[in-house]
Coordinates of C-alpha atoms in Angstrom, one line a residue:
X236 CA 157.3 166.1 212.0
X237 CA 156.7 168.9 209.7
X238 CA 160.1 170.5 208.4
X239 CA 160.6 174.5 208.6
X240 CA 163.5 177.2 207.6
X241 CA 165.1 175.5 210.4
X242 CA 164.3 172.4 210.6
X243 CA 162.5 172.9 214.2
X244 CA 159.6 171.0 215.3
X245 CA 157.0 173.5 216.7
X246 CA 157.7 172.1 220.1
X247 CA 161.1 173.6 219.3
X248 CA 159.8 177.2 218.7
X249 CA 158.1 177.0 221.5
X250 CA 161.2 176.5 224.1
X251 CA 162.9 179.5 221.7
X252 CA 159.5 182.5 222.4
X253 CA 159.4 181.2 226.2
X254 CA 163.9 181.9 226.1
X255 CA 162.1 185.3 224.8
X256 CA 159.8 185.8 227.7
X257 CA 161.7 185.3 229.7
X258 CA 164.9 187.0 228.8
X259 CA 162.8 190.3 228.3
X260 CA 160.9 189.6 231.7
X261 CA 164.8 189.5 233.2
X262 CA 165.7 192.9 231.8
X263 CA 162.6 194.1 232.8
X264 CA 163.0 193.8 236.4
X265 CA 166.7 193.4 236.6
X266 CA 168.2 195.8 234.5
X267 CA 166.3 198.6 232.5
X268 CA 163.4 198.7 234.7
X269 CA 165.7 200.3 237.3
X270 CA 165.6 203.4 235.1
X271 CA 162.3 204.3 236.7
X272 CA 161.8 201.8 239.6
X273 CA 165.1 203.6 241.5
X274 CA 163.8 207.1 241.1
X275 CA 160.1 206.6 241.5
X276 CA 160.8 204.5 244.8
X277 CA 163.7 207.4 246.0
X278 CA 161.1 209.9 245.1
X279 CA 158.2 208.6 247.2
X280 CA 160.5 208.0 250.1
X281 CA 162.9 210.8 249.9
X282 CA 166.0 209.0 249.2
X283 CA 168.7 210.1 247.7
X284 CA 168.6 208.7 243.9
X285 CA 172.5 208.7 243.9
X286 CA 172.9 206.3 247.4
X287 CA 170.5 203.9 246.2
X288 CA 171.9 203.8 243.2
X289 CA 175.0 202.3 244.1
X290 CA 173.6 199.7 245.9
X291 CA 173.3 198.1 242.3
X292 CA 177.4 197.1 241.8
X293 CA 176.4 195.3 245.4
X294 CA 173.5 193.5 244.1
X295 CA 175.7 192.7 241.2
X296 CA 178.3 191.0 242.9
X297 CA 176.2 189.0 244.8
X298 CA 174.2 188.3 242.1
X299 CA 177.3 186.5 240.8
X300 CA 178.2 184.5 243.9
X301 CA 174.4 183.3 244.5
X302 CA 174.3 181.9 240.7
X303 CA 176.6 179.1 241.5
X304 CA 174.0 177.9 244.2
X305 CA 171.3 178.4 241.0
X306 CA 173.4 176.7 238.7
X307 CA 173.6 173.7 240.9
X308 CA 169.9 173.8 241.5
X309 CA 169.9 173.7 237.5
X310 CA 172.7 170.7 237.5
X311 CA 170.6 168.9 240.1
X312 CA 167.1 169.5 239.1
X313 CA 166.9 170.7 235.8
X314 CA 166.4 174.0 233.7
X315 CA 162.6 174.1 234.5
X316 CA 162.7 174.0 237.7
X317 CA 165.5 176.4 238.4
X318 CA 163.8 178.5 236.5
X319 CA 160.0 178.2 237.9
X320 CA 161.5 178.7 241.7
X321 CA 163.9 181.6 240.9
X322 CA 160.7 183.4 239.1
X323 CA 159.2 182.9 241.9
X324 CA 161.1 184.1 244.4
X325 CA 161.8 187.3 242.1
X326 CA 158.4 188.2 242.3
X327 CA 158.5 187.8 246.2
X328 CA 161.7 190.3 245.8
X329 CA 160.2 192.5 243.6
X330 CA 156.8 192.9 245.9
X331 CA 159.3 193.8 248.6
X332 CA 161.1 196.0 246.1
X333 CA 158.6 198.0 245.2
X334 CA 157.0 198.5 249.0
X335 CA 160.2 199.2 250.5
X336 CA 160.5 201.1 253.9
X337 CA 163.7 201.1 254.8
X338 CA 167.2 201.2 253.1
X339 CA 168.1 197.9 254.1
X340 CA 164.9 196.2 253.3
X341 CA 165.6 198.1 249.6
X342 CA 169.0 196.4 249.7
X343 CA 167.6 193.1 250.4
X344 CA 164.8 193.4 247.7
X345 CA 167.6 194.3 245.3
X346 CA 169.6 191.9 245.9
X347 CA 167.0 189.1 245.6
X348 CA 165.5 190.6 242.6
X349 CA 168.9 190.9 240.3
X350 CA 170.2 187.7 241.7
X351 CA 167.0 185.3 241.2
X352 CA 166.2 187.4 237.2
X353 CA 169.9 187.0 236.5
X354 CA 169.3 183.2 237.4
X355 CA 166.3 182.2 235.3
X356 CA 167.4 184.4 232.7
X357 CA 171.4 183.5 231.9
X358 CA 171.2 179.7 233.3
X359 CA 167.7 179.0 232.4
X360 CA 167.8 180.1 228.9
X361 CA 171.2 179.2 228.2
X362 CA 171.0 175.4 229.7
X363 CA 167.3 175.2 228.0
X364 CA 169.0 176.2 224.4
X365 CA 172.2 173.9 225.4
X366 CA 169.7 170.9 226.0
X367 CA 167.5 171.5 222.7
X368 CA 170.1 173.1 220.4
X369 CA 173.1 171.7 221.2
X370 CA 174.2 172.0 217.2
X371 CA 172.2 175.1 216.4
X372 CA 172.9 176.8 219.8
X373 CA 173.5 180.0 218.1
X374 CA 170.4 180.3 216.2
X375 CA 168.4 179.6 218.8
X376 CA 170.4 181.7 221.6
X377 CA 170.1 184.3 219.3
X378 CA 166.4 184.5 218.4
X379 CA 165.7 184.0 222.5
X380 CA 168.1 186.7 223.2
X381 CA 165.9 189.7 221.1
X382 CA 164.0 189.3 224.5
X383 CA 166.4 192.2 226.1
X384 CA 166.5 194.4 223.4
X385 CA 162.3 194.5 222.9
X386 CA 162.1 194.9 226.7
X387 CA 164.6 197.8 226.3
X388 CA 161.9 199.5 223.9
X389 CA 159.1 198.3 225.9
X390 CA 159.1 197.6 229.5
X391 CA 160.3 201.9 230.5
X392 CA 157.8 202.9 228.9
X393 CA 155.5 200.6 230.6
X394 CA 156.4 200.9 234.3
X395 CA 156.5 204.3 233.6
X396 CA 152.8 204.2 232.4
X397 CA 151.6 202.2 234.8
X398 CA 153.6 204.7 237.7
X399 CA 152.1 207.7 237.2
X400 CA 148.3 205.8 236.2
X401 CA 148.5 203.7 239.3
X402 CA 151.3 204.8 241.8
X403 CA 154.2 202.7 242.4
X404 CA 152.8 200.4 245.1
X405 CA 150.0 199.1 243.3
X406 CA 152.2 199.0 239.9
X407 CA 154.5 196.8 241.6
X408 CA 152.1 194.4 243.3
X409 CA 150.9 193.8 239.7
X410 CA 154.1 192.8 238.1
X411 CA 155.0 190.8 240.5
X412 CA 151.8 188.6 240.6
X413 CA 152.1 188.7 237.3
X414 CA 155.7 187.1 237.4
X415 CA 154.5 184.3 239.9
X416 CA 151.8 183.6 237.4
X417 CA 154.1 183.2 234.5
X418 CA 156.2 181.6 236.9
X419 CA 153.7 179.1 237.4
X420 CA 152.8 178.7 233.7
X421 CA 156.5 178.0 233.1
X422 CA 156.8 175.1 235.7
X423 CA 154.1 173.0 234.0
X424 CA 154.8 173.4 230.2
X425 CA 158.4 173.4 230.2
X426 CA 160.7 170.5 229.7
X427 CA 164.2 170.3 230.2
X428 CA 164.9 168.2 227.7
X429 CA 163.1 167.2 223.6
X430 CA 163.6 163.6 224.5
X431 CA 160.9 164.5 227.6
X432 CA 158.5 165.1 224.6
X433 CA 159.5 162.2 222.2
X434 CA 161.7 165.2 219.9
X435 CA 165.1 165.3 219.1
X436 CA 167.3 167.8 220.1
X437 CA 167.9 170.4 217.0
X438 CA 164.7 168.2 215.1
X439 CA 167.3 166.2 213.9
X440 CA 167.1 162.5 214.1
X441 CA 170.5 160.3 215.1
X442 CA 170.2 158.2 211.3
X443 CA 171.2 162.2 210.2
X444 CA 173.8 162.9 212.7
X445 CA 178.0 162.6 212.1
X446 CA 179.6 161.4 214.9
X447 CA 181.4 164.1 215.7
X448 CA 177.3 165.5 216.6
X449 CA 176.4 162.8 217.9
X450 CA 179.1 163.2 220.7
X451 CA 178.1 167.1 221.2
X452 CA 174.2 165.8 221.3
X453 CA 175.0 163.0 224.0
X454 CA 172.5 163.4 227.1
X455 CA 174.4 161.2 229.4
X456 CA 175.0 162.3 233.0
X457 CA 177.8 164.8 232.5
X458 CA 180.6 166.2 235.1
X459 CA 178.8 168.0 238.4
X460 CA 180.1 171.6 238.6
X461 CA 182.5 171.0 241.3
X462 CA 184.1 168.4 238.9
X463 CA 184.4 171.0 236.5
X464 CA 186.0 173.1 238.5
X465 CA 188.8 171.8 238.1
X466 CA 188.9 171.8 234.2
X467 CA 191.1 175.1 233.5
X468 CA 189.1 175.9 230.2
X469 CA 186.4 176.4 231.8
X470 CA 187.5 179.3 233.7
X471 CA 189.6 180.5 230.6
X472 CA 186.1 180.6 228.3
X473 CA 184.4 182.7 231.6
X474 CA 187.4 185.1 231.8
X475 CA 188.0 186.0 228.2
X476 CA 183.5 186.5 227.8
X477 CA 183.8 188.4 231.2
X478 CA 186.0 190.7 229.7
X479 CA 183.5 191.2 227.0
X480 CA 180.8 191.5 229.5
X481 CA 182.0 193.7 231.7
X482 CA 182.4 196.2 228.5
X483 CA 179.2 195.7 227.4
X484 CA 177.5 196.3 230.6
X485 CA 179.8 200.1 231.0
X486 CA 178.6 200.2 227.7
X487 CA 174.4 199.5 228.1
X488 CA 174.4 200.5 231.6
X489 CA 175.9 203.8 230.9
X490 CA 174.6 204.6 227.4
X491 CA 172.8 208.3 228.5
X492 CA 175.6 209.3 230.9
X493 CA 177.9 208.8 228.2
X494 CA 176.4 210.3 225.3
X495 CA 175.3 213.5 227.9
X496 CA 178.8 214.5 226.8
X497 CA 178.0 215.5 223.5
X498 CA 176.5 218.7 222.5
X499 CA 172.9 217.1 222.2
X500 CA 169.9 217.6 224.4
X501 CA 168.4 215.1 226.8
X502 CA 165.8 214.0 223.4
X503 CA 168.2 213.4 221.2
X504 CA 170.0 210.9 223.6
X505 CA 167.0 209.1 224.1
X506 CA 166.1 208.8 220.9
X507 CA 169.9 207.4 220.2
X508 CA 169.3 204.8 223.2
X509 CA 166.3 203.7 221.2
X510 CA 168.0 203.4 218.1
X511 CA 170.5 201.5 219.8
X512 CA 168.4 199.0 221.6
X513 CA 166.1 198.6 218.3
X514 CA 169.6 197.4 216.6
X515 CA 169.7 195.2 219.4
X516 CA 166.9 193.0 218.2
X517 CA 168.8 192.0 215.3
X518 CA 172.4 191.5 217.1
X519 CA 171.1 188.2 218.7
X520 CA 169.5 186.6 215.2
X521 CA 172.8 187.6 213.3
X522 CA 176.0 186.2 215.4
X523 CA 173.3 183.3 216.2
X524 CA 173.2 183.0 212.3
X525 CA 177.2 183.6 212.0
X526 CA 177.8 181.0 214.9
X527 CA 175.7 178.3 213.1
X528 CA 177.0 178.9 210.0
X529 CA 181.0 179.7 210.3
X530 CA 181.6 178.2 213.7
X531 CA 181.9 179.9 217.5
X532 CA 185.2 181.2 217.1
X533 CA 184.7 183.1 213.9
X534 CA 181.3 184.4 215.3
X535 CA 182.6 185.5 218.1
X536 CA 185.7 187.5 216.9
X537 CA 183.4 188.9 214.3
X538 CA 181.4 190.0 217.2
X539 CA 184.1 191.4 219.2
X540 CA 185.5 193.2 216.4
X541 CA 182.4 194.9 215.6
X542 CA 182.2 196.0 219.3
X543 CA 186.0 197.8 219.2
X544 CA 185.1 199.3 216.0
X545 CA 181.7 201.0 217.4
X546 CA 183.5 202.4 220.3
X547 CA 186.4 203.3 218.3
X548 CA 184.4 205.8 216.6
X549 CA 182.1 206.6 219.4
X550 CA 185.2 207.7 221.0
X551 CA 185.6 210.2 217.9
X552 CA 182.9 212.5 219.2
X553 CA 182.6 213.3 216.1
X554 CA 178.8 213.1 215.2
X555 CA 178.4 211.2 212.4
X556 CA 180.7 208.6 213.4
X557 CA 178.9 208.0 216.8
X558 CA 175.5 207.5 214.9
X559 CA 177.3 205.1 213.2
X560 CA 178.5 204.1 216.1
X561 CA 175.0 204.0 217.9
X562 CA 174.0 200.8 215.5
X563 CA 177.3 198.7 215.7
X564 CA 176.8 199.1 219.8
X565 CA 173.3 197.7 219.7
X566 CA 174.2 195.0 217.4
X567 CA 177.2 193.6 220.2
X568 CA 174.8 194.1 223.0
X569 CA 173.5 190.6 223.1
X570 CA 176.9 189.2 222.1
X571 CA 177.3 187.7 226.0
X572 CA 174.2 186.1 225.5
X573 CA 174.7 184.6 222.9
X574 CA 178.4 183.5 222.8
X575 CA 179.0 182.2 226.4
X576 CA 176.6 179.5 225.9
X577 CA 177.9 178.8 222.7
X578 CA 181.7 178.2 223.5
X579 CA 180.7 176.1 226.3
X580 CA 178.3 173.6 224.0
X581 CA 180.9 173.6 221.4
X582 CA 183.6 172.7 224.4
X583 CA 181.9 170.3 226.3
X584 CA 179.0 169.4 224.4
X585 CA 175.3 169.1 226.1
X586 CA 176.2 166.7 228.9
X587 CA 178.9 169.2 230.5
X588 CA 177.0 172.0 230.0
X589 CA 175.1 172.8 233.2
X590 CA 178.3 172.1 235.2
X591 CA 180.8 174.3 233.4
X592 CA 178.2 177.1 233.1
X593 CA 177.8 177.1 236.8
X594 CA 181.2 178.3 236.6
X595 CA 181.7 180.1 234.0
X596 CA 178.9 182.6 234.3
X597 CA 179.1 183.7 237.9
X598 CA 182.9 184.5 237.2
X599 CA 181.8 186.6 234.0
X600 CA 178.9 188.3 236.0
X601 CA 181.6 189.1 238.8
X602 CA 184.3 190.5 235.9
X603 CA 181.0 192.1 234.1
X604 CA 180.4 194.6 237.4
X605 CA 184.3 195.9 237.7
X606 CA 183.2 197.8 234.5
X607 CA 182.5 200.9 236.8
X608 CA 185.5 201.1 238.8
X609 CA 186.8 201.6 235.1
X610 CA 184.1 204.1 234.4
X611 CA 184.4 205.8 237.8
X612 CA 188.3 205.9 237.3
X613 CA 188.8 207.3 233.6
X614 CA 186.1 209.8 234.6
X615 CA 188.0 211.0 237.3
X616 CA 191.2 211.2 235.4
X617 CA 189.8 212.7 232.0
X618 CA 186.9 213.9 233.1
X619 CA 184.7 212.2 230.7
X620 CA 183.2 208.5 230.5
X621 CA 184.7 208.2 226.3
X622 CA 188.1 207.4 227.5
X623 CA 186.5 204.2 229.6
X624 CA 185.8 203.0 225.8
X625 CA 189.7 202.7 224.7
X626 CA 190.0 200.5 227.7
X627 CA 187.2 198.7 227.2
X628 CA 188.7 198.0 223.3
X629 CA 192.1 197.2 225.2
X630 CA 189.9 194.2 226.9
X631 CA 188.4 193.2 224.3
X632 CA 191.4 192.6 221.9
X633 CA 192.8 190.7 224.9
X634 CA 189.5 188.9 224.6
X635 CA 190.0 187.7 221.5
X636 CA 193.5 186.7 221.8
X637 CA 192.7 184.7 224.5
X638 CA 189.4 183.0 222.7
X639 CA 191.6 182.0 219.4
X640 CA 193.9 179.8 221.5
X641 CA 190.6 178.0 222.7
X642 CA 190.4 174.1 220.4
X643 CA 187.1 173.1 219.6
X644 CA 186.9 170.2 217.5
X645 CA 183.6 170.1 216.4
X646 CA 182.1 171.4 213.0
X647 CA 183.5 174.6 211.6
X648 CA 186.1 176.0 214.5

């Protein structure tokens, strides 16, 4: 096995660029590609943009309630095929998304698309990386995780290309056999675990491992996710992230209305958002890199940190500062990628994965969405979105208080 900057075998790569794929095909669909799907599809039926909007905190929250059922199907079956059905059933959704006659047939559609994308792209990714990285989680999370921030830059742009070349019904028939495609792809050359293709997980042999790695690295049959249920650290670890998620999300989601308050035009706020998401690309490599190197609990309060200080001085309004701020904000935006996974392999190790991240995540994801009944409510107090940020740095100092009473015993923490 030929040896590389890290020490991956090429098999190895490969599971990290198809995390890629398919995180940016999740944020394509799921979350920035609502930016013109929404409008174009209220447009063409006259709609009103601002009611079908909010159907999005719905589809959130059931999003978050239908992952547990994924994340069994990813405890029972495996990674690969979780994630080849849910990519398939989100191109279904996002057919019916995209030819939607009626209000409730756009709720459905919505509902399935963010629910399935959410699916193959947290729990897929995140239990592939757990089952091949297990001691270089954070690397690896971190290079599949640029995925969302290159979709950010890329996938607008493109739906809104391909919306006013081809109209939005034919547009949306592409993607979506295009998804069932890759889908397709996906189920044949994936494998859930290295030892399926005579590799070791991380490309390191056992004769090479401490024991305290060799526990972490141990593929026997771990706890189901209703036994883990009932281990309290496992909702502690989805708590203190879904704090951190849910400001992220106000964060992301919101970025334009926010930055609509300050005295730029409509360009200049775009061209921030791109800034933003282009600093994105290299928030994922560096806490990966942190988190490998100086262990989950430094990388993560380093991360969180860098998040208060950004909206800190966002909060300023004070233009130079929020430029600054622009960059720190892209960097923390793949921090919940990233760090969720990588407190639960350092907790449990590989074995216990699958089941305490079918906990975990869905009550993260369900925390994540109350990040606009804190938008909705500082606005309406204030009268501006900037005061949602000093609560959002309230919850994330909580965050961290709670993630440094979390013991880990393996490597660095």
């Amino acid at each position: 096995m030929k040896a590389n900057k890290h020490k991956f075998s090429r098999k190895h790569w490969m599971i990290i660029a198809l995390g890629f794929m398919i995180f940016f095909i999740y944020n394509a669909v799921a979350s920035d590609g609502m930016n013109v799907i929404v409008p174009q599809l209220a447009a063409d039926r006259g709609w009103d943009y601002e009611y079908v909007l909010s159907f999005a905190t719905i589809a959130g929250v059931i999003s978050a309630v239908l992952s547990v059922f994924f994340g069994k199907l990813c405890e029972k079956k495996g990674p690969r095929f979780m994630i080849g059905t849910s990519m398939l059933l989100a191109a279904v959704f996002f057919y019916m998304y995209g030819h939607a006659t009626s209000i409730p047939m756009y709720v459905v559609a919505l509902c399935g698309v963010t629910s399935c994308s959410s699916s193959f792209g947290f729990i897929g990714v995140s239990s592939l990386v757990a089952n091949w990285f297990p001691t270089k989680k954070g690397i690896a999370q971190g290079f599949a995780s640029m995925g969302c921030p290159f979709s950010s830059m890329i996938s607008v742009a493109l739906f809104t290309l391909a919306f006013n070349k081809f109209g939005l019904g034919i547009s949306m028939t592409f993607f979506a056999v295009l998804m069932a495609v890759i889908a397709v792809i996906l189920l044949i050359i994936l494998r859930n675990t290295p030892e399926e293709c005579g590799e070791y997980p991380d490309s390191i042999p056992p004769s090479e491992r401490t024991q305290a790695e060799l526990d972490l690295v141990s593929n026997e049959k771990g706890k189901t996710i209703g036994q883990m249920a009932k281990v309290g650290t496992v909702w502690y670890v989805g708590i203190f992230m879904g704090l951190y998620s849910m400001c992220s999300l106000g964060v992301m989601g919101q970025f334009v209305v926010r930055h609509s308050e300050l005295p730029i035009d409509n360009a200049a706020v775009l061209l921030m958002f791109s800034v933003c998401a282009a600093a994105g690309i290299f928030g994922g490599p560096l806490w990966g890199a942190i988190d490998t190197k100086f262990g989950t609990k430094t990388g993560y309060l380093l991360c969180a940190l860098n998040y208060i200080v950004a909206m800190l001085l966002n909060f300023t309004d004070i233009m130079p500062l929020v430029y600054i701020s622009v960059v720190l904000l892209g960097l923390g935006a793949c921090g919940i990628q990233v760090f969720l996974a990588a407190w639960l392999v350092s907790i449990f190790g590989r074995k216990d994965f699958a089941g305490a991240y079918g906990i975990a995540y869905p009550l993260s994801n369900i925390l994540c969405q109350m990040c606009f009944f804190v938008i909705a409510f500082t606005k309406s107090v204030f009268g501006q979105m900037r005061y949602a940020y000093l609560v959002f740095v309230a919850l994330l100092v909580i965050s961290i208080i709670m993630s440094r009473f979390v013991k880990i015993n393996y490597k660095k923490d």
